[in-house]
GROMACS .gro file of C-alpha atoms in nm:
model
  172
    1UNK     CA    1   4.068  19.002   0.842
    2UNK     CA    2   4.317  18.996   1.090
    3UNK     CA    3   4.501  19.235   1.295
    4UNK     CA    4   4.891  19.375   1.226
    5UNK     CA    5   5.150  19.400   1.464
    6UNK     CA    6   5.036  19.780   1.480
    7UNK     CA    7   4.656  19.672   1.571
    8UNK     CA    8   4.548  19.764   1.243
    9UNK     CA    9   4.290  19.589   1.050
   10UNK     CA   10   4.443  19.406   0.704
   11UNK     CA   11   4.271  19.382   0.384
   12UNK     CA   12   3.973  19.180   0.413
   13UNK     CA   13   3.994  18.813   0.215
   14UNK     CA   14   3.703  18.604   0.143
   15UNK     CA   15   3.678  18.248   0.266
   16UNK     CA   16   3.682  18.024   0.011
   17UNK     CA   17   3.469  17.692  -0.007
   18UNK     CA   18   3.339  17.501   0.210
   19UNK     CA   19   3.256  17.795   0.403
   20UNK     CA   20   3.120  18.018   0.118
   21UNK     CA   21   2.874  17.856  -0.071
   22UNK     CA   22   2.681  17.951  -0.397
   23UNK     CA   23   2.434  18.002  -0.142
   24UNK     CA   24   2.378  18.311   0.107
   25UNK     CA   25   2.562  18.253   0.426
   26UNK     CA   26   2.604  18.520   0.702
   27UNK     CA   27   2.535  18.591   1.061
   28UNK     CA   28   2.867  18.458   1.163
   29UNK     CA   29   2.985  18.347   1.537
   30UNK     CA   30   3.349  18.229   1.611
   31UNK     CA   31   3.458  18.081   1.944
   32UNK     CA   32   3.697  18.279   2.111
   33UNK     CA   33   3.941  18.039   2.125
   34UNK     CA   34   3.877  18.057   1.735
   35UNK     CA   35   3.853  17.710   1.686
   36UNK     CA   36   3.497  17.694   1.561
   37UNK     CA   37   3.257  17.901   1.355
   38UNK     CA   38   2.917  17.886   1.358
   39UNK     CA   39   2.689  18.070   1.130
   40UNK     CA   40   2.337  18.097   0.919
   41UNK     CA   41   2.336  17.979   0.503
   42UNK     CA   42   2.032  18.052   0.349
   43UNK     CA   43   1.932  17.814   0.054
   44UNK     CA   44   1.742  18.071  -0.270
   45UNK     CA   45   1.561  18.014  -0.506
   46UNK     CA   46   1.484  18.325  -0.759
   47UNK     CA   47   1.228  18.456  -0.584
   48UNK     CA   48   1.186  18.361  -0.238
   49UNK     CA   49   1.389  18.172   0.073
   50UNK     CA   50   1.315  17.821   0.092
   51UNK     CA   51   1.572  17.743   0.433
   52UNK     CA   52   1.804  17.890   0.654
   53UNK     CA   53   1.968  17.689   0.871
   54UNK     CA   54   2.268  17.670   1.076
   55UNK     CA   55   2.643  17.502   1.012
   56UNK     CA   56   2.928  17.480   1.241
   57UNK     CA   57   3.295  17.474   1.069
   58UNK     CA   58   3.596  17.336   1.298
   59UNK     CA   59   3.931  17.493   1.239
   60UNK     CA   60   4.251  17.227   1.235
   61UNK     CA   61   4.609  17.331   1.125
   62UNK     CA   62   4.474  17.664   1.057
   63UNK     CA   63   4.248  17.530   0.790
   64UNK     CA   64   3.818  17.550   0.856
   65UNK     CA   65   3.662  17.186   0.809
   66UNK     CA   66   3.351  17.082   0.611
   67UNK     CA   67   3.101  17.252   0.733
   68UNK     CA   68   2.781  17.032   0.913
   69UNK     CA   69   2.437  17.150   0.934
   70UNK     CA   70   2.313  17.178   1.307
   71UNK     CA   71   1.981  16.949   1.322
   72UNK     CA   72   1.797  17.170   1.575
   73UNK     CA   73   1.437  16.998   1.474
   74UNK     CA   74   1.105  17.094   1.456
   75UNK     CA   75   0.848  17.247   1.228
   76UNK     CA   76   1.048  17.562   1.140
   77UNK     CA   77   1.235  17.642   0.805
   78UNK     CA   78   1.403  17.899   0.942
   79UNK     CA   79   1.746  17.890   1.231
   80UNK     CA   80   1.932  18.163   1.201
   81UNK     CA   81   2.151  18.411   1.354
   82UNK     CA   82   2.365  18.166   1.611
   83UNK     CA   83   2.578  18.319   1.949
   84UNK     CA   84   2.696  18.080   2.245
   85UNK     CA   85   2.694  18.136   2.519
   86UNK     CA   86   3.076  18.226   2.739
   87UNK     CA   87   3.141  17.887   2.832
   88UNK     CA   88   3.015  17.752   2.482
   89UNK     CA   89   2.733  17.500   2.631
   90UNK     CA   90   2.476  17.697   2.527
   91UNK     CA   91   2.363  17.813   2.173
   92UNK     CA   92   2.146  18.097   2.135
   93UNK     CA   93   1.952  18.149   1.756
   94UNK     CA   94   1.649  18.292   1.585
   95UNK     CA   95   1.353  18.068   1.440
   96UNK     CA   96   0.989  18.108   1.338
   97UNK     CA   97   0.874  17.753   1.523
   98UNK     CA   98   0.506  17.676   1.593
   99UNK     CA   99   0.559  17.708   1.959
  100UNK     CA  100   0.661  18.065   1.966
  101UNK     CA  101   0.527  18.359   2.110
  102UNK     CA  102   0.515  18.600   1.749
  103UNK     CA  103   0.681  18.598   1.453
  104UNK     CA  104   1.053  18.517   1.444
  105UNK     CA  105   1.161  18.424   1.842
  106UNK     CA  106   1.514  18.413   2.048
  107UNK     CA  107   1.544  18.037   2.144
  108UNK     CA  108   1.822  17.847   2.326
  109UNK     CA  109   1.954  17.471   2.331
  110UNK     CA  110   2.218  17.321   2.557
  111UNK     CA  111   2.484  17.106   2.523
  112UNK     CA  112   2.478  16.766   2.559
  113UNK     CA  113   2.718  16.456   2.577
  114UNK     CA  114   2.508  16.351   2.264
  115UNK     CA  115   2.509  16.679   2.120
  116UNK     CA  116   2.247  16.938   2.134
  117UNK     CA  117   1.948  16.918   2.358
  118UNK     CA  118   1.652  17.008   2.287
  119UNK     CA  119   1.529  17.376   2.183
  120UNK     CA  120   1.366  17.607   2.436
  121UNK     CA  121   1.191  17.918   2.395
  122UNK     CA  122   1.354  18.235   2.553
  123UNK     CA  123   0.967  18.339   2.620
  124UNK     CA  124   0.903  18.686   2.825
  125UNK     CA  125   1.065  18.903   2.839
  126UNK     CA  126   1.313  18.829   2.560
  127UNK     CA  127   0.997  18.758   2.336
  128UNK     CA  128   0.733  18.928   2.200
  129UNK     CA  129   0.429  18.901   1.959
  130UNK     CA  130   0.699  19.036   1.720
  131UNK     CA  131   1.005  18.943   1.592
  132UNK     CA  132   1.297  18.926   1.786
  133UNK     CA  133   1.690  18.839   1.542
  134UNK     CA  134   2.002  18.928   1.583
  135UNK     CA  135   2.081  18.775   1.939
  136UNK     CA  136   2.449  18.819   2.044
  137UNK     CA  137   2.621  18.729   2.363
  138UNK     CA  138   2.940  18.921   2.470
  139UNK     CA  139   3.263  18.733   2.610
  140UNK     CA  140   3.155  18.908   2.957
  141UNK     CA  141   2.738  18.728   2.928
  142UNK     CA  142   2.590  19.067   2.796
  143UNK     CA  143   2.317  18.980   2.571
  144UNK     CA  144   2.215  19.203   2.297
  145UNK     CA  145   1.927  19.121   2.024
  146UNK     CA  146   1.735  19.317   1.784
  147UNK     CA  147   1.339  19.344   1.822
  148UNK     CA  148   1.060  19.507   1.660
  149UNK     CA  149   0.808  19.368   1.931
  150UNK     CA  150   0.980  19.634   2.225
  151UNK     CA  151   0.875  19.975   2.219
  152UNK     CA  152   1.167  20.174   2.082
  153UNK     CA  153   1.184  20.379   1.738
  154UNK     CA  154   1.073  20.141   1.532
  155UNK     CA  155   1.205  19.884   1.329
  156UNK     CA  156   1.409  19.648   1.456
  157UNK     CA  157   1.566  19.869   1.736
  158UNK     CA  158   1.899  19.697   1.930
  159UNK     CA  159   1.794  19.579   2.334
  160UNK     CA  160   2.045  19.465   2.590
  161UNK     CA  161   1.947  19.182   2.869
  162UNK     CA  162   2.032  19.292   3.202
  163UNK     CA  163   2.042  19.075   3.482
  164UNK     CA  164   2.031  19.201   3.823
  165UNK     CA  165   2.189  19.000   4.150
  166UNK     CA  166   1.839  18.851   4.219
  167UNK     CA  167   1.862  18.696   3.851
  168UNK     CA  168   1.548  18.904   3.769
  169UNK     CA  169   1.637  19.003   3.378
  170UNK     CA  170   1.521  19.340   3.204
  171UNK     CA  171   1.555  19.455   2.877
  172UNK     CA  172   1.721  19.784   2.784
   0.00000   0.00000   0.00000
């Protein structure tokens, strides 16, 4: 959707392919120069997920690209839910790897001349013996994820990262 001249939202219109798949894709994150789109597709079968992994588009003319599956590695079947960071050297996503610290963890990979580096974990006190999904990170660096590992209400309550001049980080 874009906005009018008024700053009111149009009608919404789908993507077409390559972008929507017969697949399940969601968990979208555009650039803000809007030039790139990153986001999770999640491959069914009729009863269970078998992968969900994540693709980055590239716009050109006004038109999004083929989109290309992000080899982040490992033993995990599951990357999902991608931010960057501000300056777009970072990406910030969800997986279920071996070397986590609970069920579904916050992990981050840089940049690279090559490409992307390699994934690290987010570990304390971002993760928890729970799961952790939904990371987001504002234009301004304000993180925000979902966890059920945090005490809150329950479920998978919304948390904010703050972090203080000392770069000490607490979650909200």
């Amino acid at each position: 959707t874009t906005k009018n001249a008024k700053g009111d939202w149009e009608k919404p219109e789908r993507l077409e392919e390559p972008l929507n798949s017969p697949y399940d894709e969601g968990s979208v994150f555009v650039t803000n120069d809007g030039k790139e789109m990153y986001y999770t597709r999640c491959v069914l079968n009729k009863v269970e997920l078998i992968d969900a992994q994540i693709y980055k588009a590239v716009k050109s003319a006004g038109t999004w690209g083929e989109p290309e599956k992000l080899e982040l590695g490992g033993d995990s079947i599951l990357f999902a839910h991608p931010t960057l960071s501000p300056d777009g050297q970072t990406l910030y996503f969800v997986s279920d790897k071996l070397e986590g610290k609970g069920g579904k963890d916050i992990w981050k990979i840089e940049k690279t001349e090559e490409g992307w580096g390699k994934p690290k974990n987010l570990g304390f006190p971002f993760n928890t013996h729970g799961d952790e999904m939904f990371p987001y990170m504002r234009k301004d660096g304000i993180f925000y994820f979902s966890s059920n590992g945090h005490a809150g209400y329950g479920g998978l309550d919304i948390f904010r990262a703050i972090t203080n001049k000392e770069g000490e980080i607490t979650i909200e």
